[in-house]
């Protein structure tokens, strides 16, 4: 893609992290004399260098199982191992609950917001009578 085709407009990216993690990021950003946005953007870009490019959907169908397993046969296709390692830092300890919260990125809140959005878009409906959610058909 040439420089003329690159969209340089700004857009919002929203994520959820445990409060302690945000505090650590804010402190680190302050130490580096960076805004929080600049810090997160920089760290994400730096972290991306450590991950191989993702195949397109067509390419991933052709991927052998050897490419999604480690030498000991552990499945790494969901990236959980890397996510755990990225949360844990040398010399720091996290309780099970803290680690679970960091790894799941506050999934309950994300699910609640996603369901609200889908209901607003009339894609999903909640039925108290039936006791749950369903797709609108």
Short mmCIF file of C-alpha atoms in Angstrom, two decimals:
data_model
loop_
_atom_site.label_atom_id
_atom_site.label_comp_id
_atom_site.label_asym_id
_atom_site.label_seq_id
_atom_site.Cartn_x
_atom_site.Cartn_y
_atom_site.Cartn_z
CA UNK A 1 0.00 0.00 0.00
CA UNK A 2 1.49 3.35 -0.99
CA UNK A 3 1.69 6.31 1.39
CA UNK A 4 -1.11 8.02 -0.55
CA UNK A 5 -3.50 5.14 0.25
CA UNK A 6 -2.81 4.95 4.01
CA UNK A 7 -5.68 6.25 6.14
CA UNK A 8 -4.00 8.29 8.88
CA UNK A 9 -7.19 9.51 10.54
CA UNK A 10 -7.55 8.63 14.21
CA UNK A 11 -10.12 6.28 15.65
CA UNK A 12 -10.96 5.04 19.14
CA UNK A 13 -9.89 1.59 20.34
CA UNK A 14 -11.52 0.41 23.54
CA UNK A 15 -10.20 -2.35 25.78
CA UNK A 16 -10.66 -3.48 29.35
CA UNK A 17 -7.83 -4.31 31.73
CA UNK A 18 -7.71 -4.84 35.50
CA UNK A 19 -7.29 -1.61 37.47
CA UNK A 20 -3.86 -2.62 38.77
CA UNK A 21 -2.66 -3.10 35.19
CA UNK A 22 -3.90 0.32 34.12
CA UNK A 23 -2.14 1.85 37.14
CA UNK A 24 1.11 0.09 36.16
CA UNK A 25 0.76 1.32 32.56
CA UNK A 26 0.07 4.88 33.71
CA UNK A 27 3.13 4.86 35.98
CA UNK A 28 5.32 3.45 33.22
CA UNK A 29 3.97 5.99 30.72
CA UNK A 30 4.75 8.79 33.19
CA UNK A 31 8.31 7.47 33.64
CA UNK A 32 8.74 7.58 29.85
CA UNK A 33 7.09 11.02 29.64
CA UNK A 34 4.38 9.60 27.35
CA UNK A 35 0.60 9.88 27.33
CA UNK A 36 -1.27 6.69 28.17
CA UNK A 37 -2.50 6.43 24.58
CA UNK A 38 0.99 6.85 23.20
CA UNK A 39 2.33 4.27 25.66
CA UNK A 40 -0.29 1.64 24.80
CA UNK A 41 0.08 2.28 21.06
CA UNK A 42 3.87 1.93 21.31
CA UNK A 43 3.72 -1.23 23.43
CA UNK A 44 1.20 -2.88 21.11
CA UNK A 45 3.33 -2.11 18.07
CA UNK A 46 6.44 -3.40 19.86
CA UNK A 47 4.61 -6.56 20.92
CA UNK A 48 3.37 -7.24 17.40
CA UNK A 49 6.97 -7.67 16.28
CA UNK A 50 7.11 -10.84 18.39
CA UNK A 51 4.18 -12.50 16.63
CA UNK A 52 4.27 -14.05 13.17
CA UNK A 53 1.90 -12.65 10.56
CA UNK A 54 -1.52 -14.27 10.75
CA UNK A 55 -2.58 -16.27 7.70
CA UNK A 56 -5.65 -15.24 5.78
CA UNK A 57 -8.72 -17.50 6.26
CA UNK A 58 -7.91 -19.34 3.03
CA UNK A 59 -4.28 -19.87 4.07
CA UNK A 60 -5.25 -21.08 7.54
CA UNK A 61 -7.30 -23.93 6.02
CA UNK A 62 -4.09 -25.19 4.45
CA UNK A 63 -2.09 -24.90 7.71
CA UNK A 64 -0.91 -28.20 9.10
CA UNK A 65 -1.43 -29.11 12.76
CA UNK A 66 2.34 -28.92 13.23
CA UNK A 67 2.15 -25.15 12.91
CA UNK A 68 -0.31 -24.84 15.80
CA UNK A 69 1.51 -27.10 18.24
CA UNK A 70 4.75 -26.74 20.15
CA UNK A 71 7.52 -29.33 20.04
CA UNK A 72 5.97 -31.05 23.07
CA UNK A 73 2.57 -31.26 21.35
CA UNK A 74 0.93 -28.43 23.32
CA UNK A 75 -1.76 -26.62 21.33
CA UNK A 76 -0.93 -22.92 20.98
CA UNK A 77 -3.60 -21.92 18.48
CA UNK A 78 -5.50 -19.71 20.94
CA UNK A 79 -2.38 -17.90 22.19
CA UNK A 80 -3.21 -18.54 25.85
CA UNK A 81 0.35 -19.47 26.69
CA UNK A 82 1.64 -16.17 25.29
CA UNK A 83 -1.11 -14.23 27.06
CA UNK A 84 -0.20 -15.80 30.42
CA UNK A 85 3.49 -15.04 29.87
CA UNK A 86 2.72 -11.45 28.88
CA UNK A 87 0.76 -10.86 32.09
CA UNK A 88 3.29 -12.48 34.37
CA UNK A 89 6.44 -10.50 34.86
CA UNK A 90 9.65 -11.69 36.47
CA UNK A 91 9.62 -11.33 40.23
CA UNK A 92 5.89 -10.58 40.47
CA UNK A 93 3.18 -12.90 41.72
CA UNK A 94 -0.49 -12.92 40.77
CA UNK A 95 -3.22 -14.82 42.55
CA UNK A 96 -5.40 -17.16 40.50
CA UNK A 97 -8.20 -14.57 40.49
CA UNK A 98 -5.87 -11.74 39.42
CA UNK A 99 -4.40 -13.85 36.64
CA UNK A 100 -7.82 -15.01 35.49
CA UNK A 101 -9.07 -11.41 35.40
CA UNK A 102 -6.04 -10.30 33.40
CA UNK A 103 -6.29 -13.18 30.92
CA UNK A 104 -10.04 -12.92 30.35
CA UNK A 105 -9.94 -9.13 29.91
CA UNK A 106 -13.04 -8.70 32.05
CA UNK A 107 -15.12 -10.99 29.85
CA UNK A 108 -18.33 -10.44 31.85
CA UNK A 109 -18.35 -6.71 31.14
CA UNK A 110 -17.44 -7.27 27.50
CA UNK A 111 -20.23 -9.85 27.10
CA UNK A 112 -22.75 -7.50 28.72
CA UNK A 113 -21.79 -4.65 26.37
CA UNK A 114 -21.81 -6.93 23.33
CA UNK A 115 -25.26 -8.29 24.17
CA UNK A 116 -26.55 -4.75 24.68
CA UNK A 117 -25.16 -3.74 21.28
CA UNK A 118 -26.64 -6.81 19.58
CA UNK A 119 -30.03 -6.17 21.17
CA UNK A 120 -29.91 -2.54 20.05
CA UNK A 121 -29.14 -3.74 16.51
CA UNK A 122 -32.05 -6.20 16.75
CA UNK A 123 -29.74 -9.18 16.21
CA UNK A 124 -30.29 -10.75 19.64
CA UNK A 125 -33.35 -10.72 21.88
CA UNK A 126 -33.70 -11.57 25.58
CA UNK A 127 -36.77 -13.47 26.66
CA UNK A 128 -37.52 -13.58 30.37
CA UNK A 129 -40.24 -16.13 29.69
CA UNK A 130 -37.78 -18.46 28.00
CA UNK A 131 -34.96 -17.53 30.38
CA UNK A 132 -32.29 -16.46 27.94
CA UNK A 133 -31.02 -14.87 24.76
CA UNK A 134 -31.72 -15.93 21.19
CA UNK A 135 -30.98 -14.72 17.69
CA UNK A 136 -33.73 -12.67 16.09
CA UNK A 137 -34.93 -14.53 13.02
#
